[in-house]
Coordinates of C-alpha atoms in Angstrom, one line a residue:
X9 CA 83.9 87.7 159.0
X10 CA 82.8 84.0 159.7
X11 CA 86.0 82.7 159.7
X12 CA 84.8 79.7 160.9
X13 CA 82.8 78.8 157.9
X14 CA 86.2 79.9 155.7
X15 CA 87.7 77.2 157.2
X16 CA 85.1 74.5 156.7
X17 CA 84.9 75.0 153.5
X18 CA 88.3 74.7 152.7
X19 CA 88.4 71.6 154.6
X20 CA 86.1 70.0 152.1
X21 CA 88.0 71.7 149.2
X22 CA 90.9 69.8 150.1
X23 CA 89.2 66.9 150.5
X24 CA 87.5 66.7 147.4
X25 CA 91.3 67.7 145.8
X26 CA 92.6 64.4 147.4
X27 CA 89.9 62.2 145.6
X28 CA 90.7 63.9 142.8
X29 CA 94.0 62.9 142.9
X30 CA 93.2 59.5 143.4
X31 CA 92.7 59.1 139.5
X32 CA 96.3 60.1 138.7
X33 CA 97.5 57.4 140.8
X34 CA 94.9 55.0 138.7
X35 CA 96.7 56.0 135.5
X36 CA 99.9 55.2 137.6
X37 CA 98.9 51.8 138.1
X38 CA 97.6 51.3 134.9
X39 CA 101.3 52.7 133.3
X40 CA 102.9 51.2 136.4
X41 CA 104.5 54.8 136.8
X42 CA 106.3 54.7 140.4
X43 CA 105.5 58.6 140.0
X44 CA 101.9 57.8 141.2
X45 CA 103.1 57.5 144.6
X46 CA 103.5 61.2 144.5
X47 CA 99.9 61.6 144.3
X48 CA 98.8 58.7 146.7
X49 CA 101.1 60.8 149.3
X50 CA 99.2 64.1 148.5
X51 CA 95.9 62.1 148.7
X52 CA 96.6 61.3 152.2
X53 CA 97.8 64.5 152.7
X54 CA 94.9 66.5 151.1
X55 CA 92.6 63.9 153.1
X56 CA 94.2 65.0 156.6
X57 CA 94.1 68.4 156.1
X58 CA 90.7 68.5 155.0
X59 CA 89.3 66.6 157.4
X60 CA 91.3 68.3 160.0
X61 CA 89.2 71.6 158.9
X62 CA 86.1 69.9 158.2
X63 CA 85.3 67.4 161.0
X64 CA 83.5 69.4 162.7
X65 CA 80.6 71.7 161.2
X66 CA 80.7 75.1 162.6
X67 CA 77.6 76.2 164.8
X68 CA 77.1 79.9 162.5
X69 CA 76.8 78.5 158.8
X70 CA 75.8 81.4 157.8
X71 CA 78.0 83.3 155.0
X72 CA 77.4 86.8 152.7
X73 CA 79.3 87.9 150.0
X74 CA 82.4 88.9 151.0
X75 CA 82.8 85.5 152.6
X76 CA 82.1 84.0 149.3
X77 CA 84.7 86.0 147.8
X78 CA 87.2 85.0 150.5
X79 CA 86.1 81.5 150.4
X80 CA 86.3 81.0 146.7
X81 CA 89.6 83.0 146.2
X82 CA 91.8 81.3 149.0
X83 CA 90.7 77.7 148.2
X84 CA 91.7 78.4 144.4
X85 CA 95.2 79.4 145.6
X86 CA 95.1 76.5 149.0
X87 CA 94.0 73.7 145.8
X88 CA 96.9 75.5 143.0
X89 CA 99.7 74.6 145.9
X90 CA 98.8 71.4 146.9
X91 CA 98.1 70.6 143.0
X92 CA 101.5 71.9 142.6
X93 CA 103.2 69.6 144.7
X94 CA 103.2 66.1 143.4
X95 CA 105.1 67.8 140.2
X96 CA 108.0 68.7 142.8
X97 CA 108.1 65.7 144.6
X98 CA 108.4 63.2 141.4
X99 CA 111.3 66.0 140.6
X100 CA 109.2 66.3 137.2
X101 CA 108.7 69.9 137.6
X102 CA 111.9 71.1 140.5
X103 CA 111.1 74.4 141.1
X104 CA 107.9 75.0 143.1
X105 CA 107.5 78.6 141.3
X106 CA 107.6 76.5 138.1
X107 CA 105.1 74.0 139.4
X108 CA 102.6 76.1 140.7
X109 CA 102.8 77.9 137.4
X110 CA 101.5 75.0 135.7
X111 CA 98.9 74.3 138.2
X112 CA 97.5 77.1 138.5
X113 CA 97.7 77.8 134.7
X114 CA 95.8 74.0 134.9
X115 CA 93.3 74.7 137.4
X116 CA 92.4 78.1 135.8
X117 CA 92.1 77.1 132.4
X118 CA 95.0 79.0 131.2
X119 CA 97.3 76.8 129.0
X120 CA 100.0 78.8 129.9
X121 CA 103.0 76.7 130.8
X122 CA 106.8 76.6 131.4
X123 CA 107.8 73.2 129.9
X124 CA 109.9 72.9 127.3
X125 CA 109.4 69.3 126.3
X126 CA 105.9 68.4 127.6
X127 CA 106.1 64.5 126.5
X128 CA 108.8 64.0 128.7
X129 CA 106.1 63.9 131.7
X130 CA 104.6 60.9 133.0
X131 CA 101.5 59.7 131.8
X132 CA 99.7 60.2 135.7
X133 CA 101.0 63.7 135.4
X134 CA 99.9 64.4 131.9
X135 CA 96.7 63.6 133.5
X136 CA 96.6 65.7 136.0
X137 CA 97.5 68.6 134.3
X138 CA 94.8 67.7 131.7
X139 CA 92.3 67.2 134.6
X140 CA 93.1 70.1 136.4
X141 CA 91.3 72.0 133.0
X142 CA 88.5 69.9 133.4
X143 CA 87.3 70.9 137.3
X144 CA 88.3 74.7 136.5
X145 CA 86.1 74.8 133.3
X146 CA 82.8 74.5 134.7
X147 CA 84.4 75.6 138.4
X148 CA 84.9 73.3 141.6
X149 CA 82.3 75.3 143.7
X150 CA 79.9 74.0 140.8
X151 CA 81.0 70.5 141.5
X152 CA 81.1 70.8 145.1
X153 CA 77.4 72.3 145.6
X154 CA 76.0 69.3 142.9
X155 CA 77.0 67.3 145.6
X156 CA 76.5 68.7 148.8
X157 CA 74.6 71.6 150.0
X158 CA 76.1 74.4 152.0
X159 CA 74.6 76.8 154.2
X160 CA 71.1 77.1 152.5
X161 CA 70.6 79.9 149.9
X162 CA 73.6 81.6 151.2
X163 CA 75.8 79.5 149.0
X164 CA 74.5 81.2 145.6
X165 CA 77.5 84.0 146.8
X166 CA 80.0 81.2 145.7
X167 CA 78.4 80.5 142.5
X168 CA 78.7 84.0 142.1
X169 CA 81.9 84.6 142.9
X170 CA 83.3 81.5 140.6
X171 CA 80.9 82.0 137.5
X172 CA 82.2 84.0 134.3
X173 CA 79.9 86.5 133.5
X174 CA 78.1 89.5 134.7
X175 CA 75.1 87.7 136.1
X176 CA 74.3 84.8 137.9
X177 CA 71.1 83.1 137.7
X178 CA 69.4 80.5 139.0
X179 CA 68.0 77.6 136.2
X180 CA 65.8 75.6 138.1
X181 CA 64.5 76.8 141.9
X182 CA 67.2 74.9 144.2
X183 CA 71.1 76.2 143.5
X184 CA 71.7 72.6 144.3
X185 CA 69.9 71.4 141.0
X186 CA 70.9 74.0 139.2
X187 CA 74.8 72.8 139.7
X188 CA 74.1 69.3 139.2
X189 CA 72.5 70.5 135.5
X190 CA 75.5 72.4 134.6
X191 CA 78.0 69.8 135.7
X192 CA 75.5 67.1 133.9
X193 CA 75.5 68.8 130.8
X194 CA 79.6 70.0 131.0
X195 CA 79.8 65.6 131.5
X196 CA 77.9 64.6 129.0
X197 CA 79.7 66.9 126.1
X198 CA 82.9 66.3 127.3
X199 CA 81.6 62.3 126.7
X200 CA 80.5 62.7 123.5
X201 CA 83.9 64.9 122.3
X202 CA 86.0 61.6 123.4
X203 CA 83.6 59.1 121.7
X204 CA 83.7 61.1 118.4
X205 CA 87.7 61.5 118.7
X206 CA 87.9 57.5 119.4
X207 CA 86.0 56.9 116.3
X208 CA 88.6 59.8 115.0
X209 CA 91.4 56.9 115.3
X210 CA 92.7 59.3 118.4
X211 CA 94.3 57.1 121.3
X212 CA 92.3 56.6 124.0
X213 CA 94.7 57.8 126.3
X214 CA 95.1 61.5 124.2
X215 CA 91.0 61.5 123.7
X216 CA 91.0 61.5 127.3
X217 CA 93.2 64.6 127.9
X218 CA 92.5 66.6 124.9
X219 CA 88.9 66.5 125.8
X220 CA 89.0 67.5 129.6
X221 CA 91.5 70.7 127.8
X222 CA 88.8 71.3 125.4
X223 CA 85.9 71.1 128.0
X224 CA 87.6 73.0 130.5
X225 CA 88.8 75.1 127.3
X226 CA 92.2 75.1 128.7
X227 CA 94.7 73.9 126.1
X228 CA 97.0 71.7 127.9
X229 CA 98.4 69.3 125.4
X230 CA 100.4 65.5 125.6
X231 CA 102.5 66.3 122.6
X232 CA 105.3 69.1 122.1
X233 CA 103.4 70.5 119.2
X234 CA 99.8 70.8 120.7
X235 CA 97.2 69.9 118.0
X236 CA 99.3 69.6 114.9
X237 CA 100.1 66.1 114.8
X238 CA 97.0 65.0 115.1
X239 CA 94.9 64.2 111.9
X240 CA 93.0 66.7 110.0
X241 CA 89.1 64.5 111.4
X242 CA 90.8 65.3 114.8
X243 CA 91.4 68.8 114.2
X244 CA 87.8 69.5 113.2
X245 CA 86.3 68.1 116.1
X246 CA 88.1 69.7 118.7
X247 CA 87.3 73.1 116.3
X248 CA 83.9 72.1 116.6
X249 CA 83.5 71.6 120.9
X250 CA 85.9 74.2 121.4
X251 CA 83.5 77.1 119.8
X252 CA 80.4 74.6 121.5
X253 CA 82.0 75.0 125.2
X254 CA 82.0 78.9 125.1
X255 CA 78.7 79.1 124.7
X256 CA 76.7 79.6 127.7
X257 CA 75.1 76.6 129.1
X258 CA 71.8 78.6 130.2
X259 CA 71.5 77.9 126.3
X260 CA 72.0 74.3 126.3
X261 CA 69.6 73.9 129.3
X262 CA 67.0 75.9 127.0
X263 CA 67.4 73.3 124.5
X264 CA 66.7 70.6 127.0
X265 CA 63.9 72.0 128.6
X266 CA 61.9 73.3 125.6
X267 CA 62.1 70.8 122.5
X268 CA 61.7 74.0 120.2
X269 CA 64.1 76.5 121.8
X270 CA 66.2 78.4 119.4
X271 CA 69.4 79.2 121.2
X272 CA 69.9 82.1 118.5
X273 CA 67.3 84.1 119.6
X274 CA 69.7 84.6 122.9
X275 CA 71.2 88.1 121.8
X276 CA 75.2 87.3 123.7
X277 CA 75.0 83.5 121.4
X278 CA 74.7 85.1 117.5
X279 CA 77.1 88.0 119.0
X280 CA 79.6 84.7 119.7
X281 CA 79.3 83.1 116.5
X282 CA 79.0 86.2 114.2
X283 CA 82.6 87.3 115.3
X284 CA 83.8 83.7 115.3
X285 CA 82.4 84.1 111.3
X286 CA 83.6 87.1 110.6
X287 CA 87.4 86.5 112.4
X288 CA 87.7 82.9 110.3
X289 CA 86.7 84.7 107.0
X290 CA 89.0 87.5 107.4
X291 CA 91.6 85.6 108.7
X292 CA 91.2 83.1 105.9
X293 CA 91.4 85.7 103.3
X294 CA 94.3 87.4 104.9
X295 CA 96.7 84.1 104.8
X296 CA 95.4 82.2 101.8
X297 CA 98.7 82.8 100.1
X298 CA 100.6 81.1 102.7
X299 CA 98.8 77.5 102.4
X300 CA 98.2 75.3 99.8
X301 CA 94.6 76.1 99.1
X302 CA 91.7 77.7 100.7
X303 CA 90.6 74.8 102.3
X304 CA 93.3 74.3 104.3
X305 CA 93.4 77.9 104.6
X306 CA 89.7 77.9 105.9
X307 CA 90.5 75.1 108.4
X308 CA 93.4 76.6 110.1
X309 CA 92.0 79.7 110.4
X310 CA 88.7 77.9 112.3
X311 CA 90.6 76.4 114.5
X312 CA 92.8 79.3 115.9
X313 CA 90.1 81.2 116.1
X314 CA 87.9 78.6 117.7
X315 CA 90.6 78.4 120.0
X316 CA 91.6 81.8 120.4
X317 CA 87.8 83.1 121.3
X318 CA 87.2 80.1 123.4
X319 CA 90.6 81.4 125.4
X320 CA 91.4 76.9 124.8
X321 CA 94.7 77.7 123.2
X322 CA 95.0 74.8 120.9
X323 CA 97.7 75.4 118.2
X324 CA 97.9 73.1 114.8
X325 CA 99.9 76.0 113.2
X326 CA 102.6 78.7 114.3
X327 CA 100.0 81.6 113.8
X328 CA 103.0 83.8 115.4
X329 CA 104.0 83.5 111.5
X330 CA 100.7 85.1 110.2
X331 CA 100.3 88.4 108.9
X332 CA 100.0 91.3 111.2
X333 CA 95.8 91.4 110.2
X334 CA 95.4 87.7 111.3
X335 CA 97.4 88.7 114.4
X336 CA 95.6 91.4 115.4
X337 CA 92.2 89.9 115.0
X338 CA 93.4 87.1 117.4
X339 CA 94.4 89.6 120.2
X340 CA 91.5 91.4 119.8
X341 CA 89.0 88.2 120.2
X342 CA 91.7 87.4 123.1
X343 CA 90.1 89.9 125.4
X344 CA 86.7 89.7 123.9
X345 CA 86.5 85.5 125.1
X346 CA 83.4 83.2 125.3
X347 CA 80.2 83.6 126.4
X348 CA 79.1 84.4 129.8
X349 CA 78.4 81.1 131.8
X350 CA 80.6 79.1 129.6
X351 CA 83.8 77.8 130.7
X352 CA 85.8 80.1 128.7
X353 CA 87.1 83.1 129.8
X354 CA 88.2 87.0 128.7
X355 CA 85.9 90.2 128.7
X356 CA 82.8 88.1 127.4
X357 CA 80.6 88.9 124.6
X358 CA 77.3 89.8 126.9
X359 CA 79.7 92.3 128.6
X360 CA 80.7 93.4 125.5
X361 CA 77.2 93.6 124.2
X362 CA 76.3 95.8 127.0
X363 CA 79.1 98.2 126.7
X364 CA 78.5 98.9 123.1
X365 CA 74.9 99.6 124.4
X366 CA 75.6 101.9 126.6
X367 CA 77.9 103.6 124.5
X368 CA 75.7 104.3 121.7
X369 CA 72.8 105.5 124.6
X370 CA 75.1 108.1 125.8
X371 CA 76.4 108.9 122.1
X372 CA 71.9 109.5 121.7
X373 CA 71.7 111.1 125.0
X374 CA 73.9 114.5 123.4
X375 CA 71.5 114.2 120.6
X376 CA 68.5 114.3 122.4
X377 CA 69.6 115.2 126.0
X378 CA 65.7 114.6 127.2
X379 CA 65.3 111.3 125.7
X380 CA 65.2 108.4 128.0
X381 CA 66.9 105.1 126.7
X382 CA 67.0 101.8 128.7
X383 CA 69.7 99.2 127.5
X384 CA 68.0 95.4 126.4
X385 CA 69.5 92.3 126.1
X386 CA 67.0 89.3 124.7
X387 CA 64.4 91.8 125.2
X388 CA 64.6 92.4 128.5
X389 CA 65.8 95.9 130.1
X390 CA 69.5 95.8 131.7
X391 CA 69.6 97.0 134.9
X392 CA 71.2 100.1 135.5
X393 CA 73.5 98.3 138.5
X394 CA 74.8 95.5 136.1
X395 CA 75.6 98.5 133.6
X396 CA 77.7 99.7 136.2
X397 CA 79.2 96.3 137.0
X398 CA 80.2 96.0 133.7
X399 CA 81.8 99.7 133.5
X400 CA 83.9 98.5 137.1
X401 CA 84.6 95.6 135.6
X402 CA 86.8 96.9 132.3
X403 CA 88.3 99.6 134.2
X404 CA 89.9 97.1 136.7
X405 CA 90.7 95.3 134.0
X406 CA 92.7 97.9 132.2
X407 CA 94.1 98.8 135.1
X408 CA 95.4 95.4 136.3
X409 CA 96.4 95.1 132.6
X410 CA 98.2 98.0 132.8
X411 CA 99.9 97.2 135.8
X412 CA 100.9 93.6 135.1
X413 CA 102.3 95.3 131.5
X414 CA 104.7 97.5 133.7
X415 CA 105.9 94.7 136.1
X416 CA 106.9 92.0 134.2
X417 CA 108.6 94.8 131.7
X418 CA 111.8 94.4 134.4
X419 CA 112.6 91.3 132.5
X420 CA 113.8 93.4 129.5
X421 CA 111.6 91.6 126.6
X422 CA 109.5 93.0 123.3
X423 CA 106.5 95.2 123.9
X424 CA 104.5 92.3 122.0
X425 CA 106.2 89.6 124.2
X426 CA 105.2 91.5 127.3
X427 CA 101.5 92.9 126.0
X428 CA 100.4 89.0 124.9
X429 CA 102.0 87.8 127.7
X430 CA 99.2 89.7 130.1
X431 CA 96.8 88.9 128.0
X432 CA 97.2 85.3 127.5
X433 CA 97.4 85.1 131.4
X434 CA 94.7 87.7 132.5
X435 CA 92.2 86.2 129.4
X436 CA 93.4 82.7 130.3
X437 CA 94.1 81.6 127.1
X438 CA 97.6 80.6 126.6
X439 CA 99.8 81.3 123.7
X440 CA 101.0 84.5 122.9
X441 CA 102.6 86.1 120.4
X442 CA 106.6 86.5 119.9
X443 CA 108.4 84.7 122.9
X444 CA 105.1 83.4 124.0
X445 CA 103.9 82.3 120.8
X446 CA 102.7 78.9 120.1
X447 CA 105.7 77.3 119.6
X448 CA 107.7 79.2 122.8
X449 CA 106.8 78.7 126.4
X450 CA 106.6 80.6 129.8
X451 CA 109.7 79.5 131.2
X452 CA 111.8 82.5 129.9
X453 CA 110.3 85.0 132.6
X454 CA 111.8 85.5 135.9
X455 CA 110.6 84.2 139.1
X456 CA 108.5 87.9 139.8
X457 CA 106.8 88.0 136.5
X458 CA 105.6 84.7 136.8
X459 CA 104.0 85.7 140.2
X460 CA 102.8 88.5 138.5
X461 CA 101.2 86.4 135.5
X462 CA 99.9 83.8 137.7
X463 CA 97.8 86.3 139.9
X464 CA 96.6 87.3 136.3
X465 CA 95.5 84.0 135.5
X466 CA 93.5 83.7 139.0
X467 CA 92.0 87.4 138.5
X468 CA 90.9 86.3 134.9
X469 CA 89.7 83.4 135.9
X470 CA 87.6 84.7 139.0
X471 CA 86.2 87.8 137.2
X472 CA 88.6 90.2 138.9
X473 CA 87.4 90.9 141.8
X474 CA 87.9 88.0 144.4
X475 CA 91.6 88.3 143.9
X476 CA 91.6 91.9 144.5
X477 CA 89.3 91.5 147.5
X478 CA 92.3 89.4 149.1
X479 CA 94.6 93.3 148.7
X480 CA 91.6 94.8 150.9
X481 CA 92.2 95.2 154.6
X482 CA 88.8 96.2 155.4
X483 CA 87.7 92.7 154.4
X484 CA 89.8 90.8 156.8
X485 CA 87.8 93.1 159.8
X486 CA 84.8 91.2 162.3
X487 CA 81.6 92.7 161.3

């Protein structure tokens, strides 16, 4: 284990936390909000630390997976409790459990949160709550390796280990330019979305936030009732960039590269918007009665789902109100989630792709027991050791599903309260259903479950199995 290189590389996480707090304490100034000091004293903080770790550049730079792993895993937990902290020391958020709830429901796209009035927040720390969404969508390892290279072509293990998905590939030859494309094209959208809500007659304060929650597709709102205030023009673009940041971004670098690229020839992309069709035509079916028209019917059911699938967690309506179809169709694109190398999170339609594949092989195979089938994706055979990724992958998940279930069942709620709660945390998306519906919050589970949920929200968000890595005592051994 280079532990060595562990700790230089949380040396410059922390460091480039303590810029990042910097802009907080610009909204501060610009609100002339005494609580920006909070962050300014974190900044220095953050800065110390991480330079105290960092100074010095250690002589093996070297690093292989399991160091990636390690590295990406503790500096999401090391940046959650020092992102935590300027909520305790403003008094904003008292209890530490609380505020590293929040942070890490922030920095890992969650939504998931434990206030019960949101607005009465300052505006620095409704910004850092909405900016925490914004590095965790795309993933601060991306950031960090646009800017600055790390240990040659060793550092594709962090990629790996922070990317959603079930592969990892390179766009361009250099990792390096490959990160600064993603990041480019995560900036440029997230741009556009507050120009076009601006022109929307959104504040420019709320286009701000709302966009880095719907980039990040996080869901963190500025107002006690999310989305719903908000004008219907409003609604329809956030609808709109919410379903466009769960696709994957290999497909918007497609359409940059090659002027007549058709994203929809990508297999994983019409999977993603032929449920999203087929959930807001159901859905808008089912609950047509309890609206006004089917218009308005149509749009509310676009947006949850949008939100929903995207694991954002928006809300313009309480869709804990809906009939039990409409709520089962949202659980069920809960754990389903975005595309791989998006920035939303659950299952993932490739992975979900590539088990229906193999399922209908093997359902062939006891037809014809000496045919041999090879799964495709985009015309291209699926390697038999990503088939087996995948197959790891949703059995940890069910069982760390399972598990969380069980745990946080001590605190004596519903079945549904408990089995939403797990999967609004594990698929980072938010809102429940029952007690942690739209309209209810986090705050009524005890200080356990909440430890229990946020490690859910970290294992979602890190594909599993860096957070369970952490449990593994053979890891921790020299080489």
């Amino acid at each position: 284990m280079n532990h060595s290189m562990i700790s230089y590389i949380l040396g410059f996480v922390l460091k480039f936390e303590a810029i990042f707090m910097l802009l907080p304490c610009l909204v501060a100034v610009i609100y002339r909000e005494q609580t920006g000091f909070a962050y300014l004293i974190m900044f220095v903080f953050c800065f110390g630390m991480g330079h105290f770790f960092s100074h010095k550049k250690p002589e093996n730079q070297i690093f292989y997976a399991k160091e990636g792993f390690i590295m990406v895993s503790l500096s999401w937990l090391v940046m959650s409790v020092f992102g935590a902290l300027p909520f305790v020391i403003t008094q904003e958020i008292p209890s530490f459990t609380d505020a590293l709830f929040e942070t890490i429901s922030g920095f890992t796209t969650t939504g998931a949160s434990i206030l019960n009035d949101v607005e009465a927040l300052s505006h620095c720390s409704l910004f850092w709550r909405s900016f925490t969404h914004w590095v965790g969508g795309m993933g601060v390892f991306v950031f960090i390796l646009a800017v600055l290279p790390l240990a040659g072509g060793q550092n594709v293990h962090l990629l790996k280990s922070e990317s959603p998905g079930p592969e990892v590939g390179k766009l361009v030859p250099r990792l390096r330019h490959t990160s600064a494309i993603l990041y480019g094209i995560y900036f440029v959208m997230t741009v556009i979305e507050i120009i076009l809500l601006l022109i929307a007659k959104m504040p420019l304060f709320d286009s701000i936030t709302i966009a880095f929650g719907t980039a990040g597709t996080g869901g963190f709102g500025i107002r006690n009732d999310s989305i719903a205030e908000y004008n219907i023009h409003i609604q329809n673009i956030i609808t709109v960039f919410m379903i466009l940041f769960g696709v994957n971004f290999n497909a918007y670098y497609l359409l940059l590269k090659k002027k007549k690229a058709n994203i929809f020839k990508l297999e994983e992309v019409r999977w993603y918007f032929g449920i999203i069709a087929a959930s807001i035509l159901l859905i808008t079916f089912n609950i047509r009665n309890m609206v006004p028209n089917i218009g308005m019917a149509f749009q509310q059911a676009a947006f949850q789902v949008g939100s929903i699938i995207t694991t954002t967690g928006y809300s313009t309506v309480d869709f804990n109100q809906w009939p039990e179809l409409s709520k089962n169709i949202l659980v069920l694109i809960m754990m389903i989630g975005a595309c791989a190398g998006s920035t939303g999170g659950g299952i993932k339609v490739s992975r979900i792709i590539i088990l229906f594949k193999n399922l209908k092989k093997e359902l062939q195979r006891f037809i014809h027991p000496r045919s041999v089938k090879r799964i495709k994706m985009d015309g291209k055979v699926v390697e038999p050791p990503i088939v087996h990724g995948v197959t790891v992958f949703l059995i940890a998940y069910v069982i760390i599903y399972a598990v969380s279930c069980i745990l946080i069942s001590i605190d004596n709620f519903d079945l549904e309260t408990n089995f939403t709660a797990v999967a609004a945390t594990l698929n980072n998306i938010g809102p429940g259903l029952s007690k942690v519906g739209p309209t209810q919050n986090f705050s009524l589970f005890s200080p356990f479950s909440k430890y229990v949920l946020m490690f859910d929200m970290l294992a979602g968000r890190l594909e599993l199995f860096p957070m369970l890595l952490l449990f593994s005592p053979s890891i921790w051994k020299e080489r």
